Coordinates of C-alpha atoms in Angstrom, one line a residue:
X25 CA 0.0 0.0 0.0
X26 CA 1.3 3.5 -1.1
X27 CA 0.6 6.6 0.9
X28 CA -0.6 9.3 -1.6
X29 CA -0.7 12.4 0.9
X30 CA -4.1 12.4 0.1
X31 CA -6.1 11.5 4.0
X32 CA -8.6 8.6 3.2
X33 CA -6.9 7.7 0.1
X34 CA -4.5 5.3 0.2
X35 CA -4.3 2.0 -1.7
X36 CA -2.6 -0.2 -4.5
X37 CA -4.8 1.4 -7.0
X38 CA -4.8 5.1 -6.2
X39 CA -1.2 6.3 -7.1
X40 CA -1.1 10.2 -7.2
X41 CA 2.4 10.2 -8.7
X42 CA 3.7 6.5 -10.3
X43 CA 7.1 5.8 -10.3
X44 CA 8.1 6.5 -14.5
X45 CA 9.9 3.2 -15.1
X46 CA 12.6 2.9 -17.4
X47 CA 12.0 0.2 -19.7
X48 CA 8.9 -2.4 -18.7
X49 CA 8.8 -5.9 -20.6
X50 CA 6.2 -7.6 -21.6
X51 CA 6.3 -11.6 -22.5
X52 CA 3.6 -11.9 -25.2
X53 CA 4.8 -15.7 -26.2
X54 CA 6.8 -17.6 -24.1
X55 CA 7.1 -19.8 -27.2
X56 CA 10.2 -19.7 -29.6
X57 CA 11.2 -21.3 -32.7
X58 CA 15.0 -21.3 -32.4
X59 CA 16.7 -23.4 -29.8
X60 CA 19.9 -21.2 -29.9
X61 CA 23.0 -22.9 -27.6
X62 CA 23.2 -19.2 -26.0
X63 CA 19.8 -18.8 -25.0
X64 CA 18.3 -20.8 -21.2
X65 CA 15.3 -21.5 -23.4
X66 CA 16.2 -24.8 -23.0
X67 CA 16.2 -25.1 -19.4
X68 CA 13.4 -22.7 -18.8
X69 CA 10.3 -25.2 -16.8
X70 CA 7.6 -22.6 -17.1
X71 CA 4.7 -24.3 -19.3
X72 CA 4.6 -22.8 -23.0
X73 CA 1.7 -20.4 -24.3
X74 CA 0.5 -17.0 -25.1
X75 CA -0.7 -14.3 -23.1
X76 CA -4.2 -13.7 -22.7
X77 CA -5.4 -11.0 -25.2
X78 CA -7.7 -9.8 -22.5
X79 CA -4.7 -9.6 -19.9
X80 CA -2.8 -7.9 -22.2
X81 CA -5.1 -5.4 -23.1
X82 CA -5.3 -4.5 -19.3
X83 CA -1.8 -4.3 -19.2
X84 CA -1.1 -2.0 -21.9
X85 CA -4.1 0.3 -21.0
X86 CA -2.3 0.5 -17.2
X87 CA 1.2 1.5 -18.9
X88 CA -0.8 4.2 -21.0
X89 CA -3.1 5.3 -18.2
X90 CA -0.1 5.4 -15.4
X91 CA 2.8 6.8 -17.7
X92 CA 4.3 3.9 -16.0
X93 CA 7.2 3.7 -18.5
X94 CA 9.8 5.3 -20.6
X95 CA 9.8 2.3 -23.2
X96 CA 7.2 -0.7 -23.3
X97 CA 9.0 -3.7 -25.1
X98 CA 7.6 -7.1 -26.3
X99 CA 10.4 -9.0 -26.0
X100 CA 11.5 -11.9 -23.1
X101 CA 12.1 -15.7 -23.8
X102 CA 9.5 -16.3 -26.2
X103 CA 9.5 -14.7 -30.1
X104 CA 6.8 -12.2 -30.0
X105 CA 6.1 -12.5 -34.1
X106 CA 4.8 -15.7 -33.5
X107 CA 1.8 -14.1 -30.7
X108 CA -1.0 -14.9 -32.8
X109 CA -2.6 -11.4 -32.2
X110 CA 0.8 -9.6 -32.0
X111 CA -0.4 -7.0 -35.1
X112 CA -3.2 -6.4 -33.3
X113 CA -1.3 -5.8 -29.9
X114 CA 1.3 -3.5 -31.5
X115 CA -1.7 -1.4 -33.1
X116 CA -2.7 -0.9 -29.6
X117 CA 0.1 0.3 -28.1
X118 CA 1.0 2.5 -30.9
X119 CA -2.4 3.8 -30.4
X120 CA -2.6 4.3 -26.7
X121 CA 0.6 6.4 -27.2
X122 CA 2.8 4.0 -25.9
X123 CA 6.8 3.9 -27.2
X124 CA 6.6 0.2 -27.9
X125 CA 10.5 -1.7 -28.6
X126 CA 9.7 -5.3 -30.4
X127 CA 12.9 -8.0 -30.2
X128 CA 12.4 -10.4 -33.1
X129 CA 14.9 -13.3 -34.5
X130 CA 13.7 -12.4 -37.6
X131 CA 12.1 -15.6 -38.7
X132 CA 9.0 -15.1 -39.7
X133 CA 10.1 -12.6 -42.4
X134 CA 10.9 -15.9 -44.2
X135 CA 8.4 -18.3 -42.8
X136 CA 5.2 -15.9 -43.3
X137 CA 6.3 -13.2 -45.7
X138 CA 3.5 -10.5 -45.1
X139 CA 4.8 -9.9 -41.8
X140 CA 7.8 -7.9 -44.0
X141 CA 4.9 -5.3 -44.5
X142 CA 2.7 -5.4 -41.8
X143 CA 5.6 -4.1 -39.4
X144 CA 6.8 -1.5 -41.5
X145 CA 3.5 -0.2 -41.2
X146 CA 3.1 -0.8 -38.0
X147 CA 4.2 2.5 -36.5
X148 CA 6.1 0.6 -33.4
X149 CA 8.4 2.9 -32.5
X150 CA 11.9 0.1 -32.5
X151 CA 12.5 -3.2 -34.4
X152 CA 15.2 -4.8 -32.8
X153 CA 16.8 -7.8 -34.7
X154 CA 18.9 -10.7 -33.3
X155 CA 20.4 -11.9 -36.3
X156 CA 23.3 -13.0 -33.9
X157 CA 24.7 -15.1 -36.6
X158 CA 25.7 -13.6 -39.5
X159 CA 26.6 -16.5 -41.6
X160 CA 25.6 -20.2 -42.4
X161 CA 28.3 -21.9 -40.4
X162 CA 27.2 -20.2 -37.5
X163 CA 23.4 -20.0 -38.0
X164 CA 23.8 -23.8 -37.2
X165 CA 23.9 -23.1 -33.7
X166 CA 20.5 -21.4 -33.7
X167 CA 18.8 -25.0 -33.9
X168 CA 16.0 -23.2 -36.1
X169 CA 13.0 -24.9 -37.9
X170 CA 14.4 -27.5 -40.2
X171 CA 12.8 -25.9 -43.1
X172 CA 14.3 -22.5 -42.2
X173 CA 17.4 -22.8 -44.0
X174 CA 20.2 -19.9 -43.9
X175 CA 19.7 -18.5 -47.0
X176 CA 15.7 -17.9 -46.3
X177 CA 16.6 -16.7 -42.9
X178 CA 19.1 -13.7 -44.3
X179 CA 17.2 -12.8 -47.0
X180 CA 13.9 -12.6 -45.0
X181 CA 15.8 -10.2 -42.7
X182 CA 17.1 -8.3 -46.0
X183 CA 13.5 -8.2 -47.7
X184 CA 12.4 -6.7 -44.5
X185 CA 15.4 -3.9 -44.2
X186 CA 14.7 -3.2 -47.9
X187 CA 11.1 -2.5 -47.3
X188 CA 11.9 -0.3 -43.9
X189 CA 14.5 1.8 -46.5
X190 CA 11.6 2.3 -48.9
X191 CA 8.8 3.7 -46.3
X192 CA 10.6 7.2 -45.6
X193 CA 7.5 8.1 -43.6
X194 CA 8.4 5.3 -41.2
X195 CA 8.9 5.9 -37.1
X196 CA 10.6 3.3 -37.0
X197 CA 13.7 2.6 -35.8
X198 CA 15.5 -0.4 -37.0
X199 CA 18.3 -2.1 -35.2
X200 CA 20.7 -5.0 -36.1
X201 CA 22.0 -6.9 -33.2
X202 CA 25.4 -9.3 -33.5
X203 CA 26.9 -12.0 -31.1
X204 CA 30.3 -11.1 -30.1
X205 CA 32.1 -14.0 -28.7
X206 CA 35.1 -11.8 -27.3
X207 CA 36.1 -13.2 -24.0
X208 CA 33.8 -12.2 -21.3
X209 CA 33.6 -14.2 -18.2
X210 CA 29.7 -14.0 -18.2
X211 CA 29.1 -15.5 -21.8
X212 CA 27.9 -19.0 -21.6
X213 CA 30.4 -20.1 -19.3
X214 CA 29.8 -23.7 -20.6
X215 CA 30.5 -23.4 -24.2
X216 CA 33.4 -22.1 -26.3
X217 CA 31.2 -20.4 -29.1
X218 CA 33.1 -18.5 -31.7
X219 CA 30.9 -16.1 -33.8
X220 CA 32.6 -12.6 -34.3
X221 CA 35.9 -11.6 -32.3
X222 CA 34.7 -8.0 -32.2
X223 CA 33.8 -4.9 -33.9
X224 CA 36.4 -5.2 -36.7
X225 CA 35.8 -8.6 -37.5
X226 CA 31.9 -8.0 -37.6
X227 CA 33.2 -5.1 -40.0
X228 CA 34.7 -7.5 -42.3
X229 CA 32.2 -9.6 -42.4
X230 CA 28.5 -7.3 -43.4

């Protein structure tokens, strides 16, 4: 219970001033289609599913009505593209006002092709994408869909890149993300994985 310096008004519902988080995440999908060898997916015990469309509904219209946070972002274990309703939750947010950040592997770009132009349009405000893997020797250890082969995957992620270039009007901001396997004593401490040994070699390589 939160004192609001109001007398006879005090409770977990009536916040006169809510703390302005940061960055809130939201786990649409718990569900992924890569198994990468980086990732806990694999020892995560929670059971497997999608949020509630009512539930998140609620949630989002909290975050809009509180200001409760800087930057809303659909992205935890699970790959939010593949929320069956995530369109419609993204038009949501963007419509409640809400600076929505959406982490994708970039699969489905390949798998179900009209998600390519359904997020450009979109208006979320951040497209992060965990390529990771920049090349087919090293995709491998992404364990993704056996019908997802390396050359779909990259040029799923390209056809989607293209399309953001060629919407000007976008407010989107698009980000590539890369693993770096310098040494770090943090990194999956139970695997030697050798992807890119830093910036220059990441260089090299796009």
């Amino acid at each position: 219970m939160r004192d609001n310096g109001r007398a006879g008004q005090t409770g977990p519902f009536f916040i006169r001033n809510p703390p302005l988080l940061d960055r809130l995440h939201i786990e649409v999908t718990n569900i992924c289609n890569f198994k990468c060898d980086f990732c806990p997916d694999a020892v995560m015990e929670r059971q497997r599913g999608h949020m509630d469309f009512a539930l998140l509904e609620r949630l989002l219209g909290e975050v809009a009505g509180a200001s409760l946070a800087r930057v809303t972002a659909f992205h935890l274990m699970g790959e939010p593209l593949l929320y069956p309703r995530i369109f419609d939750a993204i038009a949501l947010a963007v419509r409640l006002g809400i600076k929505l950040h959406l982490t994708t592997n970039g699969s489905t770009f390949a798998l179900k092709p009209d998600h390519v132009s359904r997020l450009v349009a979109s208006g979320v405000t951040k497209v992060t994408i965990s390529v990771q893997t920049p090349d087919p020797g090293t995709y491998a250890i992404r364990k993704a869909p056996a019908r997802l082969t390396s050359d779909a995957y990259f040029a799923g992620i390209l056809a989607f890149v293209r399309a953001y270039l060629n919407h000007p009007g976008s407010p989107t901001r698009v980000h590539l993300k890369f693993l770096d396997t310098t040494p770090h004593p943090f990194l999956v401490p139970q695997k030697r994985l050798r992807v890119l040994d830093g910036r220059q070699q990441l260089h090299e390589t796009l």
